[in-house]
Coordinates of C-alpha atoms in Angstrom, one line a residue:
Chain A
E1 CA 50.8 89.6 112.3
V2 CA 53.7 91.1 111.3
Q3 CA 57.0 88.6 112.3
L4 CA 60.7 88.9 111.9
V5 CA 61.9 84.8 112.1
Q6 CA 65.9 85.1 112.6
S7 CA 68.0 81.5 111.1
G8 CA 69.3 80.0 114.1
A9 CA 71.7 79.9 116.6
E10 CA 76.3 79.5 114.8
V11 CA 79.2 78.7 116.5
K12 CA 82.3 79.7 114.6
K13 CA 85.8 79.8 114.2
P14 CA 87.8 83.1 114.2
G15 CA 88.6 83.7 110.8
E16 CA 85.3 82.1 109.0
S17 CA 82.8 84.1 107.1
L18 CA 79.1 83.8 107.9
K19 CA 75.4 85.3 107.3
I20 CA 72.5 85.4 109.1
S21 CA 69.1 85.9 108.0
C22 CA 65.1 87.7 109.3
K23 CA 62.7 87.2 107.0
G24 CA 60.3 89.2 106.9
S25 CA 56.1 88.0 107.2
G26 CA 52.0 89.7 107.7
Y27 CA 53.9 93.5 105.2
S28 CA 55.2 94.6 102.3
F29 CA 58.9 94.0 103.3
T30 CA 59.7 96.2 100.4
S31 CA 58.3 98.9 102.0
Y32 CA 59.8 99.4 105.6
W33 CA 63.2 99.1 106.5
I34 CA 64.8 96.8 108.8
G35 CA 67.5 97.8 111.5
W36 CA 69.9 95.0 112.7
V37 CA 71.3 95.3 116.2
R38 CA 73.8 94.3 118.4
Q39 CA 73.9 93.2 121.9
M40 CA 76.8 91.4 123.6
P41 CA 76.4 89.1 126.7
G42 CA 75.8 91.2 129.7
K43 CA 75.3 94.2 127.6
G44 CA 73.3 96.6 126.5
L45 CA 71.9 97.3 122.3
E46 CA 74.1 99.0 119.8
W47 CA 72.7 100.0 116.9
M48 CA 74.6 98.6 113.8
G49 CA 73.0 99.4 110.5
I50 CA 69.6 99.7 108.3
I51 CA 68.7 98.6 105.1
Y52 CA 65.7 99.6 103.0
P53 CA 64.7 96.0 100.8
G54 CA 62.8 98.0 98.8
D55 CA 66.4 100.1 96.7
S56 CA 68.6 98.4 98.8
D57 CA 69.8 101.8 100.4
T58 CA 71.5 100.8 103.2
R59 CA 73.1 102.9 106.3
Y60 CA 76.1 102.0 108.9
S61 CA 76.9 102.9 112.2
P62 CA 80.9 103.9 111.5
S63 CA 81.3 101.8 114.6
F64 CA 80.3 99.1 111.9
Q65 CA 81.2 100.3 108.8
G66 CA 83.3 97.9 107.0
Q67 CA 83.4 95.7 110.0
V68 CA 79.7 93.9 108.3
T69 CA 77.9 93.9 105.2
I70 CA 74.1 93.9 105.4
S71 CA 72.0 93.3 102.5
A72 CA 68.4 91.9 101.9
D73 CA 66.7 89.9 99.0
K74 CA 63.2 91.3 98.3
S75 CA 61.8 88.2 96.0
I76 CA 62.1 86.3 99.6
S77 CA 61.6 89.2 101.9
T78 CA 64.8 88.6 103.6
A79 CA 67.5 90.2 105.1
Y80 CA 70.9 89.5 105.8
L81 CA 73.8 90.6 107.8
Q82 CA 77.2 88.9 107.2
W83 CA 81.3 88.9 108.2
S84 CA 83.5 87.9 105.8
S85 CA 86.2 87.0 108.5
L86 CA 84.5 86.7 112.1
K87 CA 86.7 87.6 115.4
A88 CA 85.9 86.0 119.0
S89 CA 84.7 90.2 119.7
D90 CA 82.0 89.0 117.4
T91 CA 80.6 86.8 119.6
A92 CA 77.3 88.3 120.4
M93 CA 72.9 88.2 120.0
Y94 CA 72.3 90.3 117.0
Y95 CA 69.0 91.2 116.7
C96 CA 67.0 92.2 113.5
A97 CA 63.9 95.0 114.0
R98 CA 61.6 96.8 111.7
L99 CA 61.0 100.7 111.7
P100 CA 57.4 102.2 111.0
L101 CA 57.1 103.9 107.5
G102 CA 58.5 107.3 108.2
Y103 CA 59.3 107.0 112.2
N104 CA 62.2 106.0 114.2
W105 CA 61.7 103.3 116.6
F106 CA 62.1 99.7 116.1
D107 CA 58.4 98.0 116.1
P108 CA 58.4 94.6 116.0
W109 CA 61.9 92.7 116.7
G110 CA 63.2 89.0 115.6
Q111 CA 63.8 87.0 118.5
G112 CA 67.4 87.1 117.8
T113 CA 70.1 85.1 116.4
L114 CA 73.2 83.9 118.9
V115 CA 76.4 84.1 117.2
T116 CA 79.4 82.2 118.9
V117 CA 82.6 82.9 117.2
S118 CA 85.8 80.4 119.5
S119 CA 88.3 78.1 118.9
Chain B
S1 CA 78.0 111.5 118.1
Y2 CA 75.3 111.8 120.7
V3 CA 74.9 109.8 124.2
L4 CA 72.3 108.8 125.9
T5 CA 72.7 108.5 129.8
Q6 CA 70.8 106.3 132.1
P7 CA 71.5 104.8 135.2
P8 CA 72.7 101.5 135.9
S9 CA 69.6 100.2 138.3
V10 CA 66.0 101.3 139.6
S11 CA 64.4 99.5 142.1
V12 CA 61.2 100.3 143.8
A13 CA 58.9 97.8 145.2
P14 CA 55.6 96.4 144.3
G15 CA 52.4 98.5 143.3
Q16 CA 54.7 102.0 143.8
T17 CA 55.9 104.0 140.7
A18 CA 59.3 103.5 138.8
R19 CA 60.9 106.3 137.2
I20 CA 63.5 105.6 135.0
T21 CA 65.4 108.4 133.0
C22 CA 67.5 108.7 130.0
G23 CA 69.3 111.8 129.3
G24 CA 71.0 113.6 126.6
N25 CA 72.2 116.9 125.3
N26 CA 68.6 118.9 124.9
I27 CA 66.9 115.8 124.4
G28 CA 63.7 116.8 124.3
S29 CA 64.0 118.1 121.1
K30 CA 63.5 114.9 120.0
S31 CA 61.2 111.9 119.8
V32 CA 62.4 109.1 122.6
H33 CA 61.6 105.2 122.5
W34 CA 61.5 102.6 125.4
Y35 CA 61.9 99.4 125.0
Q36 CA 62.0 96.5 127.5
Q37 CA 63.8 93.6 127.3
K38 CA 62.9 90.6 130.0
P39 CA 66.1 88.1 130.5
G40 CA 66.2 85.5 127.2
Q41 CA 63.8 87.9 125.2
A42 CA 63.8 90.1 122.3
P43 CA 63.6 93.8 123.1
V44 CA 59.3 94.8 123.4
L45 CA 58.7 98.8 122.9
V46 CA 56.4 99.7 125.1
V47 CA 57.0 103.9 124.8
Y48 CA 57.5 105.3 121.3
D49 CA 57.4 109.3 120.5
D50 CA 57.6 110.2 124.4
S51 CA 54.5 109.8 125.2
D52 CA 52.5 107.1 123.3
R53 CA 51.7 103.5 123.7
P54 CA 51.9 100.7 121.4
S55 CA 48.7 98.7 121.5
G56 CA 48.9 96.1 124.5
I57 CA 50.8 97.6 126.3
P58 CA 49.3 98.6 130.0
E59 CA 48.3 102.2 130.6
R60 CA 50.5 101.6 133.8
F61 CA 53.8 102.9 131.3
S62 CA 54.2 106.1 130.3
G63 CA 56.6 108.8 129.4
S64 CA 57.7 112.3 129.2
N65 CA 60.7 114.5 128.0
S66 CA 61.8 117.5 128.7
G67 CA 65.0 119.5 128.5
N68 CA 67.9 117.1 129.1
T69 CA 66.0 114.5 130.3
A70 CA 63.2 111.5 129.0
T71 CA 61.3 109.6 131.4
L72 CA 59.8 105.8 131.7
T73 CA 57.0 106.0 134.4
I74 CA 56.5 102.9 135.3
S75 CA 52.7 103.0 137.6
R76 CA 51.8 100.6 140.4
V77 CA 54.8 97.8 139.4
E78 CA 54.1 94.3 138.9
A79 CA 56.8 91.5 139.6
G80 CA 56.5 90.5 135.9
D81 CA 57.9 94.5 135.2
E82 CA 61.1 93.4 136.0
A83 CA 63.3 93.7 133.6
D84 CA 65.8 96.0 131.5
Y85 CA 65.0 99.4 129.8
Y86 CA 66.2 101.0 126.8
C87 CA 65.8 104.8 125.9
Q88 CA 66.3 105.1 122.1
V89 CA 66.6 108.3 119.5
W90 CA 67.0 109.1 116.2
D91 CA 70.0 111.7 115.9
S92 CA 69.6 113.7 112.5
S93 CA 72.9 115.4 113.0
S94 CA 74.5 111.8 112.4
D95 CA 71.9 109.6 110.5
S96 CA 72.3 107.5 113.2
W97 CA 70.3 105.1 116.1
V98 CA 71.6 105.6 119.4
F99 CA 70.5 103.3 122.4
G100 CA 71.2 104.1 126.4
G101 CA 72.9 102.2 128.1
G102 CA 70.0 100.2 129.8
T103 CA 68.6 100.3 133.3
K104 CA 67.8 97.1 135.6
L105 CA 64.8 97.5 136.9
T106 CA 64.4 95.2 140.0
V107 CA 61.1 95.1 141.6
L108 CA 61.9 93.7 145.7

């Protein structure tokens, strides 16, 4: 069974750094793109960026370029999303999701990681 | 950048047919995908490539895409179909993945 399991909820203060993870299993992790999607409280889905773990090729949405860093460690089948200095406006649920080879939809999705940034 | 427009809400009685639209400039030339998100859960793919269903998704879910509008159709609506639904495309001109704003389906 293809699964993406994300790290647990985080509570951080403004200005702190954070790295959340997404571990893939049940498939060849290096052969599929992984995307990250933000969902702010009560709002819709926003595409943040994607990474190809095989060679770490990464693409960002213009809205998130320079705001976050996407990376992957193929040795442990894990993708990451990180912030160097969190803001209150980063409070959201973050999902990772796999893109089937050669296609542009997301399936399956991880269970989500809730990030709360508050002083 | 490419914009997808969905109605904020759609209401339907049980057993009836729900139609959720997704508007975009010449969207008929793109492949449209649809996701269902129930409260407190991650999104689930229900239709891909305009009209194909992943395994495990009931035949009641179908899709179409032409001109400037794509449509997700849910036949014989059940209470369990109450959720937010999002359309999504890949915009080749900007190499970006784009989501619609989402539609809340209420089963009366």
